[in-house]
Coordinates of C-alpha atoms in Angstrom, one line a residue:
X1 CA -77.3 -8.9 29.5
X2 CA -80.7 -8.1 27.8
X3 CA -80.8 -4.7 29.6
X4 CA -77.2 -4.1 28.6
X5 CA -78.0 -4.7 24.9
X6 CA -81.1 -2.5 25.0
X7 CA -79.6 0.4 27.0
X8 CA -75.9 0.6 26.1
X9 CA -76.1 -0.4 22.4
X10 CA -78.7 2.0 21.1
X11 CA -77.3 1.9 17.6
X12 CA -74.4 0.0 16.2
X13 CA -72.7 2.2 13.6
X14 CA -70.3 1.3 10.8
X15 CA -67.7 3.5 12.5
X16 CA -67.8 1.2 15.6
X17 CA -67.4 -1.9 13.5
X18 CA -64.6 -0.3 11.3
X19 CA -62.5 0.6 14.3
X20 CA -63.2 -2.8 16.0
X21 CA -62.2 -4.8 13.0
X22 CA -59.1 -2.6 12.3
X23 CA -57.9 -3.4 15.9
X24 CA -58.5 -7.1 15.4
X25 CA -56.5 -7.0 12.2
X26 CA -53.6 -5.4 14.0
X27 CA -53.8 -7.7 17.1
X28 CA -54.0 -10.9 15.0
X29 CA -51.1 -10.0 12.7
X30 CA -47.4 -9.5 13.1
X31 CA -47.1 -6.0 11.6
X32 CA -44.5 -3.5 12.8
X33 CA -45.4 -0.9 15.4
X34 CA -45.3 1.8 12.7
X35 CA -47.8 -0.1 10.5
X36 CA -50.1 -0.7 13.5
X37 CA -50.1 3.0 14.4
X38 CA -51.0 4.0 10.8
X39 CA -53.9 1.6 10.8
X40 CA -55.2 2.7 14.2
X41 CA -54.7 6.4 13.5
X42 CA -56.6 6.1 10.1
X43 CA -59.5 4.1 11.6
X44 CA -59.7 6.6 14.6
X45 CA -59.8 9.5 12.2
X46 CA -62.6 7.8 10.2
X47 CA -64.5 7.4 13.4
X48 CA -64.2 11.1 14.3
X49 CA -65.1 12.2 10.8
X50 CA -68.1 9.9 10.8
X51 CA -69.4 11.6 13.9
X52 CA -68.6 15.0 12.5
X53 CA -70.7 14.1 9.4
X54 CA -73.7 13.2 11.7
X55 CA -73.3 16.4 13.6
X56 CA -73.2 18.5 10.4
X57 CA -76.4 16.9 9.3
X58 CA -78.1 17.8 12.5
X59 CA -77.4 21.5 11.9
X60 CA -79.5 21.3 8.7
X61 CA -83.1 22.4 8.8
X62 CA -84.2 19.0 7.4
X63 CA -87.8 17.7 7.2
X64 CA -88.3 14.1 5.8
X65 CA -90.4 14.2 2.6
X66 CA -92.8 11.6 1.2
X67 CA -91.0 8.7 -0.4
X68 CA -92.5 6.5 -3.0
X69 CA -91.4 3.1 -1.5
X70 CA -93.3 1.1 -4.2
X71 CA -91.2 2.8 -6.9
X72 CA -88.0 2.2 -4.9
X73 CA -88.9 -1.4 -4.5
X74 CA -89.4 -1.8 -8.3
X75 CA -85.9 -0.3 -8.8
X76 CA -84.5 -2.8 -6.4
X77 CA -86.3 -5.7 -8.1
X78 CA -85.0 -4.6 -11.4
X79 CA -81.4 -4.4 -10.1
X80 CA -81.9 -7.7 -8.3
X81 CA -83.1 -9.6 -11.4
X82 CA -80.4 -7.8 -13.5
X83 CA -77.8 -9.2 -11.2
X84 CA -79.2 -12.7 -11.1
X85 CA -79.3 -12.8 -14.9
X86 CA -75.6 -11.9 -15.2
X87 CA -74.6 -14.2 -12.4
X88 CA -76.2 -17.1 -14.4
X89 CA -74.6 -15.8 -17.6
X90 CA -71.2 -15.7 -15.9
X91 CA -71.6 -19.4 -14.9
X92 CA -72.7 -20.3 -18.4
X93 CA -69.8 -18.4 -19.9
X94 CA -67.2 -20.2 -17.8
X95 CA -68.9 -23.5 -18.2
X96 CA -68.2 -24.5 -14.7
X97 CA -68.6 -23.7 -11.0
X98 CA -65.7 -21.6 -9.7
X99 CA -66.6 -22.5 -6.1
X100 CA -65.6 -26.1 -6.7
X101 CA -63.0 -25.4 -9.4
X102 CA -61.1 -22.2 -8.4
X103 CA -58.8 -22.4 -11.4
X104 CA -61.9 -21.7 -13.6
X105 CA -62.5 -18.4 -11.9
X106 CA -59.9 -16.6 -14.1
X107 CA -62.1 -17.4 -17.1
X108 CA -65.1 -15.5 -15.7
X109 CA -66.3 -12.5 -17.8
X110 CA -65.1 -9.2 -16.3
X111 CA -68.3 -7.4 -17.6
X112 CA -70.7 -10.2 -16.5
X113 CA -69.1 -10.3 -13.1
X114 CA -69.3 -6.5 -12.7
X115 CA -73.0 -6.5 -13.7
X116 CA -73.7 -9.4 -11.3
X117 CA -72.8 -7.1 -8.4
X118 CA -76.1 -5.3 -8.8
X119 CA -77.7 -8.3 -7.1
X120 CA -76.7 -7.3 -3.5
X121 CA -77.6 -3.6 -4.2
X122 CA -81.0 -4.5 -5.6
X123 CA -81.7 -6.8 -2.7
X124 CA -80.7 -4.2 -0.2
X125 CA -83.0 -1.7 -1.8
X126 CA -85.9 -4.2 -1.8
X127 CA -85.3 -5.0 1.9
X128 CA -85.2 -1.3 2.7
X129 CA -88.4 -0.5 0.7
X130 CA -90.7 -3.4 1.2
X131 CA -92.7 -4.9 4.0
X132 CA -91.4 -8.4 3.6
X133 CA -91.3 -10.4 6.9
X134 CA -88.0 -11.2 8.5
X135 CA -88.4 -14.9 7.8
X136 CA -88.8 -14.2 4.0
X137 CA -85.9 -11.8 4.1
X138 CA -83.6 -14.4 5.7
X139 CA -84.8 -17.2 3.4
X140 CA -84.4 -15.2 0.2
X141 CA -81.0 -13.9 1.4
X142 CA -79.9 -17.5 1.8
X143 CA -81.1 -18.4 -1.7
X144 CA -79.3 -15.4 -3.3
X145 CA -76.1 -16.0 -1.3
X146 CA -76.1 -19.7 -2.5
X147 CA -76.3 -18.4 -6.1
X148 CA -73.6 -15.7 -5.6
X149 CA -71.2 -18.1 -3.9
X150 CA -71.0 -20.3 -7.0
X151 CA -68.9 -17.7 -8.7
X152 CA -66.2 -18.4 -6.0
X153 CA -66.1 -14.9 -4.6
X154 CA -66.5 -14.7 -0.8
X155 CA -66.5 -11.0 -0.8
X156 CA -69.8 -10.7 -2.7
X157 CA -71.5 -13.2 -0.4
X158 CA -70.4 -11.2 2.6
X159 CA -71.6 -7.9 1.0
X160 CA -75.0 -9.4 0.2
X161 CA -75.5 -10.7 3.7
X162 CA -74.0 -7.7 5.5
X163 CA -76.0 -5.2 3.5
X164 CA -79.2 -7.2 4.3
X165 CA -78.4 -7.0 8.0
X166 CA -77.8 -3.3 7.9
X167 CA -80.9 -2.6 5.8
X168 CA -83.0 -4.6 8.3
X169 CA -81.4 -2.9 11.2
X170 CA -81.8 0.7 10.1
X171 CA -85.3 0.1 8.8
X172 CA -86.2 -1.1 12.4
X173 CA -86.9 -4.7 11.3
X174 CA -84.4 -6.0 13.8
X175 CA -83.1 -4.7 17.1
X176 CA -79.6 -4.7 18.7
X177 CA -79.8 -8.3 20.0
X178 CA -80.8 -9.9 16.6
X179 CA -78.3 -7.6 14.9
X180 CA -75.5 -9.0 17.0
X181 CA -76.6 -12.5 16.5
X182 CA -76.8 -11.9 12.7
X183 CA -73.3 -10.6 12.7
X184 CA -72.1 -13.6 14.6
X185 CA -73.9 -15.8 12.1
X186 CA -72.2 -14.0 9.3
X187 CA -68.8 -14.4 10.9
X188 CA -69.5 -18.2 11.0
X189 CA -70.5 -18.1 7.3
X190 CA -67.2 -16.3 6.4
X191 CA -65.2 -18.9 8.4
X192 CA -67.1 -21.7 6.6
X193 CA -66.5 -20.3 3.2
X194 CA -62.8 -19.8 4.0
X195 CA -62.5 -23.3 5.3
X196 CA -64.2 -24.7 2.2
X197 CA -61.8 -22.8 0.0
X198 CA -58.8 -24.1 2.0
X199 CA -60.2 -27.6 1.8
X200 CA -60.8 -27.5 -2.0
X201 CA -57.3 -26.0 -2.6
X202 CA -55.8 -28.4 0.0
X203 CA -54.3 -25.6 2.0
X204 CA -53.5 -26.1 5.7
X205 CA -53.6 -23.6 8.6
X206 CA -56.3 -21.4 9.9
X207 CA -58.2 -19.8 7.0
X208 CA -59.1 -16.6 8.8
X209 CA -55.8 -15.9 10.7
X210 CA -53.7 -16.8 7.6
X211 CA -55.7 -14.4 5.5
X212 CA -55.4 -11.5 8.0
X213 CA -51.7 -12.1 8.5
X214 CA -51.1 -12.2 4.7
X215 CA -53.0 -9.0 4.0
X216 CA -51.4 -7.2 6.9
X217 CA -47.9 -8.4 5.8
X218 CA -48.5 -6.9 2.4
X219 CA -49.5 -3.6 4.1
X220 CA -46.3 -3.8 6.1
X221 CA -44.3 -4.1 2.9
X222 CA -46.1 -1.1 1.5
X223 CA -45.3 1.0 4.6
X224 CA -41.6 0.1 4.4
X225 CA -41.1 0.4 0.6
X226 CA -43.8 2.2 -1.2
X227 CA -45.0 5.2 0.9
X228 CA -46.4 7.6 -1.6
X229 CA -44.3 6.2 -4.5
X230 CA -47.1 5.6 -7.0
X231 CA -48.6 9.2 -6.9
X232 CA -52.2 8.1 -7.8
X233 CA -51.4 5.4 -10.3
X234 CA -53.2 2.7 -8.2
X235 CA -56.5 4.5 -8.0
X236 CA -56.1 5.7 -11.6
X237 CA -56.0 2.1 -12.6
X238 CA -59.6 1.6 -11.3
X239 CA -60.7 3.5 -14.4
X240 CA -57.8 3.0 -16.8
X241 CA -58.0 -0.8 -16.6
X242 CA -61.5 -0.5 -18.2
X243 CA -60.1 1.8 -20.9
X244 CA -62.1 4.8 -19.6
X245 CA -59.0 7.0 -19.2
X246 CA -55.3 6.8 -20.1
X247 CA -53.2 4.8 -17.7
X248 CA -52.3 1.2 -16.7
X249 CA -54.2 -1.6 -18.4
X250 CA -53.9 -3.8 -15.4
X251 CA -56.2 -3.6 -12.4
X252 CA -55.1 -2.0 -9.1
X253 CA -54.6 -5.3 -7.3
X254 CA -52.5 -6.7 -10.2
X255 CA -50.3 -3.6 -10.0
X256 CA -49.8 -4.0 -6.3
X257 CA -48.9 -7.6 -6.8
X258 CA -46.4 -6.8 -9.5
X259 CA -44.8 -4.0 -7.4
X260 CA -43.7 -6.6 -4.8
X261 CA -42.5 -9.1 -7.4
X262 CA -45.6 -11.4 -7.5
X263 CA -47.1 -12.3 -10.9
X264 CA -50.2 -14.3 -12.0
X265 CA -52.3 -13.3 -9.0
X266 CA -53.9 -10.2 -7.5
X267 CA -53.2 -9.0 -4.0
X268 CA -55.4 -7.2 -1.5
X269 CA -53.5 -4.5 0.4
X270 CA -56.2 -3.5 3.0
X271 CA -58.1 -0.2 2.6
X272 CA -55.1 1.6 4.0
X273 CA -52.5 0.2 1.7
X274 CA -53.6 1.5 -1.7
X275 CA -54.1 5.0 -0.2
X276 CA -50.6 4.9 1.3
X277 CA -49.0 3.7 -1.9
X278 CA -50.6 6.5 -3.9
X279 CA -50.7 9.5 -1.6
X280 CA -48.4 8.7 1.3
X281 CA -49.1 8.8 5.1
X282 CA -50.5 12.4 5.0
X283 CA -52.9 11.3 2.2
X284 CA -54.7 9.1 4.7
X285 CA -56.0 12.2 6.5
X286 CA -58.1 13.7 3.7
X287 CA -59.1 10.3 2.4
X288 CA -60.6 9.0 5.7
X289 CA -61.7 12.5 6.7
X290 CA -63.9 13.0 3.6
X291 CA -64.9 9.3 3.6
X292 CA -66.1 9.6 7.2
X293 CA -68.0 12.8 6.6
X294 CA -69.8 11.4 3.7
X295 CA -70.7 8.2 5.5
X296 CA -71.9 10.1 8.5
X297 CA -74.2 12.3 6.3
X298 CA -75.5 9.2 4.5
X299 CA -76.1 7.5 7.8
X300 CA -78.5 10.2 8.9
X301 CA -80.3 10.5 5.6
X302 CA -80.8 6.8 5.2
X303 CA -82.3 6.5 8.8
X304 CA -84.8 9.2 8.1
X305 CA -85.8 8.3 4.5
X306 CA -85.3 4.5 4.2
X307 CA -86.0 3.0 0.8
X308 CA -83.4 3.5 -1.9
X309 CA -81.3 5.8 0.3
X310 CA -81.0 3.1 2.9
X311 CA -80.3 0.5 0.3
X312 CA -77.3 2.4 -1.1
X313 CA -76.1 3.2 2.4
X314 CA -76.2 -0.5 3.4
X315 CA -74.1 -1.4 0.4
X316 CA -71.6 1.4 1.1
X317 CA -71.3 0.2 4.7
X318 CA -70.8 -3.4 3.6
X319 CA -68.0 -2.5 1.1
X320 CA -66.4 -0.3 3.8
X321 CA -66.3 -3.3 6.2
X322 CA -65.0 -5.8 3.7
X323 CA -62.7 -3.2 2.3
X324 CA -60.6 -3.3 5.5
X325 CA -59.1 -6.4 3.9
X326 CA -59.7 -5.9 0.2
X327 CA -59.6 -2.2 -0.3
X328 CA -62.1 -0.2 -2.4
X329 CA -60.5 -0.6 -5.8
X330 CA -63.2 -2.0 -8.1
X331 CA -64.8 0.2 -10.7
X332 CA -68.3 -1.1 -10.0
X333 CA -67.9 -0.5 -6.3
X334 CA -66.7 3.1 -6.9
X335 CA -69.8 3.7 -9.1
X336 CA -72.0 2.4 -6.3
X337 CA -70.3 4.8 -3.8
X338 CA -70.7 7.7 -6.3
X339 CA -74.4 7.0 -6.8
X340 CA -74.8 6.6 -3.0
X341 CA -73.3 10.0 -2.4
X342 CA -75.4 11.5 -5.1
X343 CA -78.6 10.1 -3.5
X344 CA -77.4 11.4 -0.1
X345 CA -77.0 15.0 -1.3
X346 CA -80.3 14.7 -3.2
X347 CA -82.1 13.6 -0.1
X348 CA -80.5 16.4 2.0
X349 CA -81.5 19.0 -0.7
X350 CA -85.1 17.7 -0.9
X351 CA -85.4 17.6 2.9
X352 CA -84.1 21.2 3.3
X353 CA -86.6 22.4 0.6
X354 CA -89.4 20.5 2.3
X355 CA -88.6 22.2 5.7
X356 CA -89.0 25.6 4.0
X357 CA -92.5 24.9 2.7

């Protein structure tokens, strides 16, 4: 088994995990054959595009340049402390602990919550830039996760821990075997948080299977009734809900819920659902094609430069993985992807210039 892990799993990429989890979502749900084919096609196209992005990068005359890791670490620390501050402010604002009182979560400040999401990004940059020991990284990650989970959002806890694992993996702090063990441990954490939520809300059933089946059933409804009907309104709401552009005042997940006759809650449509609603089946091709290319390029840049580049990449990968269920529909997440792509192209540009010296 040890030789198998060392020889056959040289590098676990997000495209492998993305396809694997997409298959699991299909297998563990009761979606129609058409919906299953759309999910599998989209994930396979992302996989191919990711590899294409890696191959495109290899054609560049790229030479790694000197990176000021101390400066990158300071940026990470600032974002980390910024996120911690607004996490605490959010808890003070709501005057409660949403983890133990889920009804209070709706009173959280939208702005404070969005700012608190810099905590995982900052920590990922610190891990990618510093020489902290693995023991300290795991210890601090546990502390930060314990703080984040108080807001009642499992997604941010998963993003924090998943980005830490990827930052450690691609900065060569952990190898394949520990990477796999860490992912298994994270899966147990997700199950534990889901079970805790079901216990607090007095909900029966398997928390993981019921969540997957619910999310995929929503996707099934979208495939049958809303294929391309919204013509960009859902993704437009990412920005219009913050008043940045004209459009719906409600968030994307609220619009999706309202479209199927559900009010008072938000609904996660999978990463495939929102794209299908807005742009139709054919829209999945350019979406996952461009997405895969950018992630493939970022993968290569982050492995060579580490630091801030790897920190952003780790966050991008983490939101991609959790986005299989939740979709990528939050303004702050879109901003992080935008900054991550900018840093990727900046790194490529600097590397090409360095090779010409």
